[in-house]
Amino acid sequence: VLTKIPVSGDIAGNWVTYDDGDSKITLKPGENSSGFCVDTNVLPGGWVSVETLYDEPQDWSEYQGISFSITADHDEVPYSLVLYDAQGSEGKTGYGVSRITGPGADSDGEEISIPWSSFESLEGAGEFQPDIARGLFFAIETGDGEPVRICISGISLTRA
């Protein structure tokens, strides 16, 4: 049985968008503070992202992972989720998981649950340290230049 604890506070809000300079992203607030929607136009080889960080590390060590629901207006949209912890010289080290939206994402949405152990270091070594969590970002990657709407909701920390 998976227990979901909604993410609240700074980690669930204060979303900021980034893009590669050519692709486009527009942030739309979600129905609650634990989510958002974005309208994107990602060019081939391009990317856009939505990030939230907080000033002080948070202790997520009593949880085993993170879950969310993703809805996209078409399937097979590549995306990544990156978690940050407070390691490294800049006090922010990333650990990522790459996914592709499935066939159900364009209607009912997909429920996604990812254990900490699935996140791989973006710097080549180390494991995500949930006791010093700094934030997260979702990246929508290489597109075909067509508009895509993606909604992430119900972001929660999970216990097994």
Short mmCIF file of N, CA and C in Angstrom, two decimals:
data_model
loop_
_atom_site.label_atom_id
_atom_site.label_comp_id
_atom_site.label_asym_id
_atom_site.label_seq_id
_atom_site.Cartn_x
_atom_site.Cartn_y
_atom_site.Cartn_z
N VAL A 1 0.85 -1.18 0.00
CA VAL A 1 0.00 0.00 0.00
C VAL A 1 0.89 1.23 0.00
N LEU A 2 0.60 2.15 -0.89
CA LEU A 2 1.38 3.37 -1.03
C LEU A 2 0.62 4.50 -0.35
N THR A 3 1.27 5.19 0.58
CA THR A 3 0.67 6.34 1.24
C THR A 3 1.23 7.60 0.62
N LYS A 4 0.36 8.50 0.19
CA LYS A 4 0.79 9.76 -0.42
C LYS A 4 0.62 10.90 0.57
N ILE A 5 1.65 11.70 0.71
CA ILE A 5 1.63 12.89 1.56
C ILE A 5 1.81 14.08 0.62
N PRO A 6 0.78 14.93 0.45
CA PRO A 6 0.92 16.05 -0.48
C PRO A 6 2.10 16.94 -0.13
N VAL A 7 2.83 17.36 -1.13
CA VAL A 7 3.93 18.29 -0.94
C VAL A 7 3.33 19.66 -0.71
N SER A 8 3.79 20.34 0.32
CA SER A 8 3.23 21.66 0.61
C SER A 8 4.35 22.64 0.88
N GLY A 9 3.98 23.88 1.06
CA GLY A 9 4.98 24.91 1.34
C GLY A 9 5.69 25.33 0.07
N ASP A 10 6.90 25.83 0.24
CA ASP A 10 7.64 26.40 -0.88
C ASP A 10 7.89 25.40 -2.00
N ILE A 11 8.07 24.11 -1.67
CA ILE A 11 8.40 23.13 -2.70
C ILE A 11 7.26 22.98 -3.69
N ALA A 12 6.04 23.23 -3.28
CA ALA A 12 4.89 23.01 -4.15
C ALA A 12 4.48 24.26 -4.91
N GLY A 13 5.12 25.35 -4.66
CA GLY A 13 4.74 26.59 -5.34
C GLY A 13 5.96 27.30 -5.86
N ASN A 14 5.79 28.56 -6.19
CA ASN A 14 6.90 29.38 -6.68
C ASN A 14 7.59 28.75 -7.87
N TRP A 15 6.80 28.21 -8.79
CA TRP A 15 7.34 27.58 -9.99
C TRP A 15 7.93 28.65 -10.91
N VAL A 16 9.08 28.35 -11.49
CA VAL A 16 9.77 29.25 -12.41
C VAL A 16 10.02 28.47 -13.70
N THR A 17 9.85 29.12 -14.85
CA THR A 17 10.07 28.43 -16.13
C THR A 17 11.41 28.84 -16.75
N TYR A 18 11.96 27.91 -17.53
CA TYR A 18 13.18 28.14 -18.29
C TYR A 18 13.00 27.52 -19.67
N ASP A 19 13.74 28.02 -20.66
CA ASP A 19 13.71 27.41 -21.98
C ASP A 19 15.07 27.54 -22.63
N ASP A 20 15.24 26.87 -23.76
CA ASP A 20 16.53 26.85 -24.44
C ASP A 20 16.81 28.12 -25.25
N GLY A 21 15.90 29.07 -25.26
CA GLY A 21 16.07 30.31 -26.00
C GLY A 21 15.26 30.35 -27.29
N ASP A 22 14.94 29.18 -27.83
CA ASP A 22 14.14 29.10 -29.05
C ASP A 22 12.77 28.49 -28.80
N SER A 23 12.72 27.48 -27.93
CA SER A 23 11.44 26.87 -27.57
C SER A 23 10.67 27.81 -26.66
N LYS A 24 9.38 27.57 -26.49
CA LYS A 24 8.52 28.45 -25.70
C LYS A 24 7.79 27.67 -24.61
N ILE A 25 7.56 28.33 -23.47
CA ILE A 25 6.79 27.75 -22.38
C ILE A 25 6.00 28.84 -21.68
N THR A 26 4.74 28.54 -21.36
CA THR A 26 3.88 29.45 -20.60
C THR A 26 3.31 28.68 -19.43
N LEU A 27 3.53 29.18 -18.23
CA LEU A 27 3.08 28.53 -17.01
C LEU A 27 1.66 28.95 -16.67
N LYS A 28 0.83 27.96 -16.36
CA LYS A 28 -0.54 28.20 -15.92
C LYS A 28 -0.67 27.56 -14.53
N PRO A 29 -1.23 28.29 -13.55
CA PRO A 29 -1.39 27.68 -12.23
C PRO A 29 -2.25 26.42 -12.30
N GLY A 30 -1.90 25.44 -11.46
CA GLY A 30 -2.71 24.23 -11.35
C GLY A 30 -3.91 24.50 -10.46
N GLU A 31 -4.73 23.47 -10.28
CA GLU A 31 -5.92 23.61 -9.45
C GLU A 31 -5.58 23.74 -7.98
N ASN A 32 -4.40 23.28 -7.56
CA ASN A 32 -3.97 23.44 -6.19
C ASN A 32 -2.48 23.75 -6.19
N SER A 33 -1.91 23.97 -5.01
CA SER A 33 -0.51 24.38 -4.95
C SER A 33 0.46 23.25 -5.27
N SER A 34 -0.02 22.03 -5.39
CA SER A 34 0.91 20.93 -5.67
C SER A 34 0.91 20.55 -7.16
N GLY A 35 0.75 21.55 -8.02
CA GLY A 35 0.81 21.25 -9.44
C GLY A 35 0.77 22.50 -10.30
N PHE A 36 0.80 22.26 -11.62
CA PHE A 36 0.80 23.35 -12.59
C PHE A 36 0.46 22.78 -13.96
N CYS A 37 0.17 23.66 -14.89
CA CYS A 37 0.03 23.31 -16.31
C CYS A 37 0.97 24.20 -17.10
N VAL A 38 1.49 23.68 -18.20
CA VAL A 38 2.31 24.48 -19.10
C VAL A 38 1.86 24.27 -20.53
N ASP A 39 1.85 25.36 -21.28
CA ASP A 39 1.67 25.29 -22.72
C ASP A 39 3.07 25.44 -23.30
N THR A 40 3.47 24.48 -24.12
CA THR A 40 4.83 24.47 -24.64
C THR A 40 4.85 24.38 -26.15
N ASN A 41 5.95 24.80 -26.70
CA ASN A 41 6.27 24.59 -28.10
C ASN A 41 7.76 24.29 -28.13
N VAL A 42 8.10 23.01 -28.04
CA VAL A 42 9.50 22.59 -27.95
C VAL A 42 9.99 22.20 -29.34
N LEU A 43 11.03 22.87 -29.77
CA LEU A 43 11.59 22.61 -31.10
C LEU A 43 12.46 21.35 -31.08
N PRO A 44 12.68 20.72 -32.23
CA PRO A 44 13.56 19.55 -32.27
C PRO A 44 14.91 19.86 -31.62
N GLY A 45 15.33 19.00 -30.71
CA GLY A 45 16.59 19.20 -29.98
C GLY A 45 16.47 20.18 -28.83
N GLY A 46 15.30 20.72 -28.61
CA GLY A 46 15.12 21.75 -27.58
C GLY A 46 14.57 21.22 -26.27
N TRP A 47 14.33 22.15 -25.34
CA TRP A 47 13.80 21.79 -24.03
C TRP A 47 13.16 23.02 -23.38
N VAL A 48 12.27 22.73 -22.46
CA VAL A 48 11.71 23.74 -21.55
C VAL A 48 11.63 23.07 -20.17
N SER A 49 11.60 23.87 -19.11
CA SER A 49 11.50 23.28 -17.77
C SER A 49 10.74 24.18 -16.82
N VAL A 50 10.26 23.56 -15.76
CA VAL A 50 9.56 24.25 -14.67
C VAL A 50 10.24 23.80 -13.39
N GLU A 51 10.70 24.76 -12.59
CA GLU A 51 11.51 24.45 -11.42
C GLU A 51 10.95 25.13 -10.18
N THR A 52 11.12 24.48 -9.05
CA THR A 52 10.84 25.11 -7.77
C THR A 52 11.94 24.70 -6.80
N LEU A 53 12.47 25.68 -6.08
CA LEU A 53 13.54 25.48 -5.10
C LEU A 53 13.14 26.18 -3.81
N TYR A 54 13.77 25.79 -2.72
CA TYR A 54 13.58 26.56 -1.50
C TYR A 54 14.92 26.86 -0.88
N ASP A 55 14.91 27.85 -0.02
CA ASP A 55 16.15 28.38 0.54
C ASP A 55 16.88 27.39 1.42
N GLU A 56 16.17 26.69 2.27
CA GLU A 56 16.78 25.75 3.20
C GLU A 56 16.43 24.32 2.82
N PRO A 57 17.38 23.40 2.96
CA PRO A 57 17.09 21.99 2.67
C PRO A 57 15.94 21.46 3.54
N GLN A 58 15.17 20.56 2.97
CA GLN A 58 14.05 19.92 3.66
C GLN A 58 14.40 18.46 3.92
N ASP A 59 13.84 17.90 4.98
CA ASP A 59 14.10 16.50 5.31
C ASP A 59 12.96 15.63 4.80
N TRP A 60 13.22 14.90 3.71
CA TRP A 60 12.25 13.97 3.14
C TRP A 60 12.63 12.53 3.45
N SER A 61 13.52 12.32 4.42
CA SER A 61 14.06 10.98 4.66
C SER A 61 13.03 9.97 5.16
N GLU A 62 11.91 10.42 5.69
CA GLU A 62 10.89 9.47 6.13
C GLU A 62 10.04 8.95 4.97
N TYR A 63 10.30 9.44 3.77
CA TYR A 63 9.56 9.02 2.58
C TYR A 63 10.46 8.18 1.68
N GLN A 64 9.84 7.39 0.82
CA GLN A 64 10.61 6.53 -0.09
C GLN A 64 10.61 7.00 -1.54
N GLY A 65 9.79 8.02 -1.86
CA GLY A 65 9.74 8.48 -3.24
C GLY A 65 8.77 9.62 -3.43
N ILE A 66 8.47 9.89 -4.69
CA ILE A 66 7.60 11.00 -5.07
C ILE A 66 6.59 10.48 -6.08
N SER A 67 5.39 11.04 -6.05
CA SER A 67 4.37 10.65 -7.03
C SER A 67 3.66 11.90 -7.54
N PHE A 68 3.02 11.75 -8.69
CA PHE A 68 2.28 12.84 -9.32
C PHE A 68 1.42 12.26 -10.42
N SER A 69 0.52 13.07 -10.91
CA SER A 69 -0.28 12.71 -12.07
C SER A 69 0.14 13.62 -13.22
N ILE A 70 0.27 13.06 -14.41
CA ILE A 70 0.63 13.85 -15.58
C ILE A 70 -0.43 13.67 -16.65
N THR A 71 -0.85 14.78 -17.22
CA THR A 71 -1.79 14.79 -18.34
C THR A 71 -1.16 15.59 -19.47
N ALA A 72 -1.21 15.05 -20.68
CA ALA A 72 -0.69 15.75 -21.85
C ALA A 72 -1.72 15.65 -22.95
N ASP A 73 -1.76 16.64 -23.83
CA ASP A 73 -2.78 16.59 -24.88
C ASP A 73 -2.42 15.66 -26.03
N HIS A 74 -1.27 15.00 -25.97
CA HIS A 74 -0.99 13.82 -26.79
C HIS A 74 0.04 12.94 -26.10
N ASP A 75 0.10 11.68 -26.53
CA ASP A 75 0.98 10.73 -25.86
C ASP A 75 2.39 10.81 -26.43
N GLU A 76 3.28 10.07 -25.80
CA GLU A 76 4.67 9.97 -26.20
C GLU A 76 5.42 11.30 -26.14
N VAL A 77 5.12 12.09 -25.10
CA VAL A 77 5.85 13.34 -24.86
C VAL A 77 7.01 13.00 -23.91
N PRO A 78 8.26 13.20 -24.33
CA PRO A 78 9.38 12.90 -23.43
C PRO A 78 9.52 13.98 -22.36
N TYR A 79 9.73 13.53 -21.13
CA TYR A 79 9.94 14.47 -20.03
C TYR A 79 10.87 13.85 -19.00
N SER A 80 11.42 14.69 -18.14
CA SER A 80 12.27 14.24 -17.05
C SER A 80 11.82 14.92 -15.77
N LEU A 81 12.03 14.24 -14.66
CA LEU A 81 11.88 14.83 -13.34
C LEU A 81 13.25 14.79 -12.71
N VAL A 82 13.70 15.94 -12.21
CA VAL A 82 14.99 16.05 -11.53
C VAL A 82 14.74 16.54 -10.12
N LEU A 83 15.33 15.84 -9.15
CA LEU A 83 15.31 16.27 -7.75
C LEU A 83 16.66 16.86 -7.42
N TYR A 84 16.66 17.90 -6.60
CA TYR A 84 17.91 18.49 -6.12
C TYR A 84 18.09 18.17 -4.65
N ASP A 85 19.35 17.91 -4.26
CA ASP A 85 19.67 17.91 -2.84
C ASP A 85 20.75 18.98 -2.62
N ALA A 86 21.12 19.20 -1.38
CA ALA A 86 22.01 20.31 -1.04
C ALA A 86 23.49 19.94 -1.08
N GLN A 87 23.86 18.91 -1.82
CA GLN A 87 25.26 18.54 -1.96
C GLN A 87 25.92 19.40 -3.04
N GLY A 88 27.23 19.33 -3.10
CA GLY A 88 27.97 19.98 -4.18
C GLY A 88 28.43 21.37 -3.83
N SER A 89 29.32 21.89 -4.66
CA SER A 89 29.92 23.20 -4.40
C SER A 89 28.91 24.34 -4.48
N GLU A 90 27.87 24.16 -5.28
CA GLU A 90 26.84 25.20 -5.38
C GLU A 90 25.66 24.94 -4.45
N GLY A 91 25.75 23.87 -3.65
CA GLY A 91 24.67 23.54 -2.73
C GLY A 91 23.43 23.03 -3.43
N LYS A 92 23.63 22.48 -4.64
CA LYS A 92 22.51 21.97 -5.43
C LYS A 92 23.04 20.93 -6.40
N THR A 93 22.70 19.65 -6.17
CA THR A 93 23.10 18.57 -7.05
C THR A 93 21.84 17.89 -7.57
N GLY A 94 21.79 17.59 -8.86
CA GLY A 94 20.59 17.03 -9.49
C GLY A 94 20.66 15.54 -9.72
N TYR A 95 19.47 14.91 -9.61
CA TYR A 95 19.30 13.48 -9.83
C TYR A 95 18.04 13.31 -10.66
N GLY A 96 18.13 12.63 -11.80
CA GLY A 96 17.01 12.61 -12.74
C GLY A 96 16.48 11.25 -13.11
N VAL A 97 15.25 11.28 -13.60
CA VAL A 97 14.56 10.13 -14.18
C VAL A 97 13.89 10.63 -15.46
N SER A 98 14.07 9.91 -16.56
CA SER A 98 13.43 10.27 -17.84
C SER A 98 12.27 9.34 -18.11
N ARG A 99 11.20 9.90 -18.64
CA ARG A 99 9.99 9.14 -18.95
C ARG A 99 9.41 9.64 -20.28
N ILE A 100 8.41 8.90 -20.76
CA ILE A 100 7.61 9.31 -21.93
C ILE A 100 6.16 9.11 -21.54
N THR A 101 5.33 10.11 -21.82
CA THR A 101 3.91 9.95 -21.47
C THR A 101 3.32 8.79 -22.26
N GLY A 102 2.46 8.05 -21.60
CA GLY A 102 1.83 6.89 -22.22
C GLY A 102 0.51 7.22 -22.88
N PRO A 103 -0.17 6.21 -23.41
CA PRO A 103 -1.41 6.42 -24.14
C PRO A 103 -2.54 7.01 -23.30
N GLY A 104 -2.54 6.79 -21.99
CA GLY A 104 -3.61 7.33 -21.15
C GLY A 104 -3.42 8.77 -20.75
N ALA A 105 -2.24 9.33 -21.01
CA ALA A 105 -1.94 10.69 -20.55
C ALA A 105 -2.80 11.74 -21.24
N ASP A 106 -3.33 11.44 -22.42
CA ASP A 106 -4.11 12.46 -23.14
C ASP A 106 -5.57 12.47 -22.74
N SER A 107 -5.99 11.58 -21.86
CA SER A 107 -7.40 11.59 -21.44
C SER A 107 -7.49 11.68 -19.92
N ASP A 108 -7.29 10.56 -19.25
CA ASP A 108 -7.44 10.52 -17.79
C ASP A 108 -6.17 10.91 -17.05
N GLY A 109 -5.06 10.94 -17.73
CA GLY A 109 -3.79 11.19 -17.07
C GLY A 109 -3.16 9.91 -16.57
N GLU A 110 -1.89 9.99 -16.26
CA GLU A 110 -1.14 8.84 -15.75
C GLU A 110 -0.73 9.12 -14.32
N GLU A 111 -0.91 8.14 -13.46
CA GLU A 111 -0.41 8.22 -12.09
C GLU A 111 1.02 7.67 -12.10
N ILE A 112 1.95 8.47 -11.65
CA ILE A 112 3.37 8.10 -11.65
C ILE A 112 3.88 8.08 -10.22
N SER A 113 4.60 7.04 -9.88
CA SER A 113 5.25 6.94 -8.56
C SER A 113 6.68 6.50 -8.79
N ILE A 114 7.65 7.26 -8.25
CA ILE A 114 9.06 6.99 -8.52
C ILE A 114 9.81 6.93 -7.18
N PRO A 115 10.44 5.79 -6.87
CA PRO A 115 11.22 5.69 -5.64
C PRO A 115 12.54 6.48 -5.77
N TRP A 116 13.06 6.93 -4.63
CA TRP A 116 14.33 7.67 -4.64
C TRP A 116 15.41 6.89 -5.38
N SER A 117 15.43 5.58 -5.23
CA SER A 117 16.49 4.77 -5.82
C SER A 117 16.51 4.80 -7.35
N SER A 118 15.44 5.27 -7.98
CA SER A 118 15.39 5.35 -9.45
C SER A 118 16.07 6.59 -10.01
N PHE A 119 16.34 7.57 -9.15
CA PHE A 119 16.95 8.82 -9.61
C PHE A 119 18.45 8.65 -9.74
N GLU A 120 18.99 9.00 -10.93
CA GLU A 120 20.41 8.87 -11.21
C GLU A 120 21.08 10.23 -11.19
N SER A 121 22.28 10.28 -10.67
CA SER A 121 23.03 11.53 -10.56
C SER A 121 23.28 12.13 -11.94
N LEU A 122 23.06 13.41 -12.07
CA LEU A 122 23.35 14.11 -13.32
C LEU A 122 24.83 14.47 -13.40
N GLU A 123 25.52 14.37 -12.27
CA GLU A 123 26.95 14.67 -12.22
C GLU A 123 27.80 13.40 -12.30
N GLY A 124 27.16 12.23 -12.47
CA GLY A 124 27.91 11.01 -12.69
C GLY A 124 28.10 10.10 -11.50
N ALA A 125 27.96 10.59 -10.28
CA ALA A 125 28.15 9.73 -9.11
C ALA A 125 27.28 10.21 -7.96
N GLY A 126 27.01 9.32 -7.04
CA GLY A 126 26.26 9.68 -5.84
C GLY A 126 24.79 9.33 -5.96
N GLU A 127 24.12 9.40 -4.81
CA GLU A 127 22.69 9.12 -4.72
C GLU A 127 21.96 10.32 -4.14
N PHE A 128 20.71 10.48 -4.53
CA PHE A 128 19.87 11.53 -3.96
C PHE A 128 19.79 11.35 -2.45
N GLN A 129 20.02 12.43 -1.72
CA GLN A 129 19.95 12.42 -0.26
C GLN A 129 18.67 13.11 0.18
N PRO A 130 17.61 12.35 0.48
CA PRO A 130 16.32 12.97 0.79
C PRO A 130 16.32 13.78 2.08
N ASP A 131 17.31 13.61 2.94
CA ASP A 131 17.35 14.39 4.18
C ASP A 131 17.82 15.82 3.96
N ILE A 132 18.32 16.12 2.73
CA ILE A 132 18.73 17.49 2.40
C ILE A 132 18.14 17.91 1.05
N ALA A 133 16.86 17.62 0.84
CA ALA A 133 16.18 17.94 -0.43
C ALA A 133 16.11 19.46 -0.63
N ARG A 134 16.41 19.92 -1.84
CA ARG A 134 16.41 21.35 -2.17
C ARG A 134 15.31 21.78 -3.13
N GLY A 135 14.72 20.83 -3.89
CA GLY A 135 13.70 21.22 -4.86
C GLY A 135 13.61 20.22 -5.98
N LEU A 136 12.93 20.63 -7.06
CA LEU A 136 12.74 19.73 -8.19
C LEU A 136 12.43 20.52 -9.44
N PHE A 137 12.62 19.86 -10.58
CA PHE A 137 12.13 20.44 -11.82
C PHE A 137 11.67 19.36 -12.78
N PHE A 138 10.70 19.75 -13.59
CA PHE A 138 10.21 18.92 -14.69
C PHE A 138 10.73 19.54 -15.97
N ALA A 139 11.31 18.73 -16.85
CA ALA A 139 11.77 19.19 -18.15
C ALA A 139 10.98 18.47 -19.23
N ILE A 140 10.51 19.22 -20.21
CA ILE A 140 9.86 18.65 -21.39
C ILE A 140 10.90 18.77 -22.49
N GLU A 141 11.22 17.65 -23.11
CA GLU A 141 12.39 17.58 -23.97
C GLU A 141 12.02 17.44 -25.43
N THR A 142 13.05 17.38 -26.25
CA THR A 142 12.98 17.33 -27.69
C THR A 142 11.58 17.12 -28.24
N GLY A 143 11.07 18.15 -28.86
CA GLY A 143 9.73 18.08 -29.44
C GLY A 143 9.78 18.19 -30.95
N ASP A 144 8.59 18.34 -31.53
CA ASP A 144 8.50 18.46 -32.98
C ASP A 144 8.07 19.86 -33.40
N GLY A 145 8.07 20.79 -32.45
CA GLY A 145 7.67 22.15 -32.77
C GLY A 145 6.18 22.39 -32.67
N GLU A 146 5.40 21.35 -32.40
CA GLU A 146 3.95 21.49 -32.26
C GLU A 146 3.60 21.87 -30.82
N PRO A 147 2.55 22.66 -30.62
CA PRO A 147 2.13 23.01 -29.26
C PRO A 147 1.69 21.78 -28.47
N VAL A 148 2.09 21.73 -27.19
CA VAL A 148 1.71 20.65 -26.28
C VAL A 148 1.33 21.29 -24.95
N ARG A 149 0.21 20.84 -24.38
CA ARG A 149 -0.19 21.25 -23.04
C ARG A 149 0.04 20.08 -22.10
N ILE A 150 0.77 20.32 -21.02
CA ILE A 150 1.06 19.30 -20.02
C ILE A 150 0.65 19.83 -18.66
N CYS A 151 -0.03 19.00 -17.88
CA CYS A 151 -0.41 19.35 -16.52
C CYS A 151 0.16 18.31 -15.56
N ILE A 152 0.77 18.80 -14.51
CA ILE A 152 1.29 17.97 -13.42
C ILE A 152 0.45 18.32 -12.20
N SER A 153 -0.10 17.32 -11.54
CA SER A 153 -0.91 17.60 -10.36
C SER A 153 -0.65 16.54 -9.29
N GLY A 154 -1.10 16.83 -8.09
CA GLY A 154 -1.01 15.88 -7.00
C GLY A 154 0.40 15.46 -6.63
N ILE A 155 1.36 16.40 -6.74
CA ILE A 155 2.72 16.06 -6.37
C ILE A 155 2.74 15.70 -4.89
N SER A 156 3.22 14.48 -4.59
CA SER A 156 3.21 13.97 -3.22
C SER A 156 4.49 13.20 -2.93
N LEU A 157 4.89 13.23 -1.68
CA LEU A 157 5.93 12.34 -1.21
C LEU A 157 5.26 11.04 -0.81
N THR A 158 5.92 9.92 -1.00
CA THR A 158 5.25 8.63 -0.79
C THR A 158 5.99 7.76 0.22
N ARG A 159 5.21 6.98 0.93
CA ARG A 159 5.71 5.95 1.84
C ARG A 159 5.22 4.60 1.34
N ALA A 160 6.08 3.61 1.43
CA ALA A 160 5.67 2.26 1.01
C ALA A 160 4.75 1.63 2.06
#
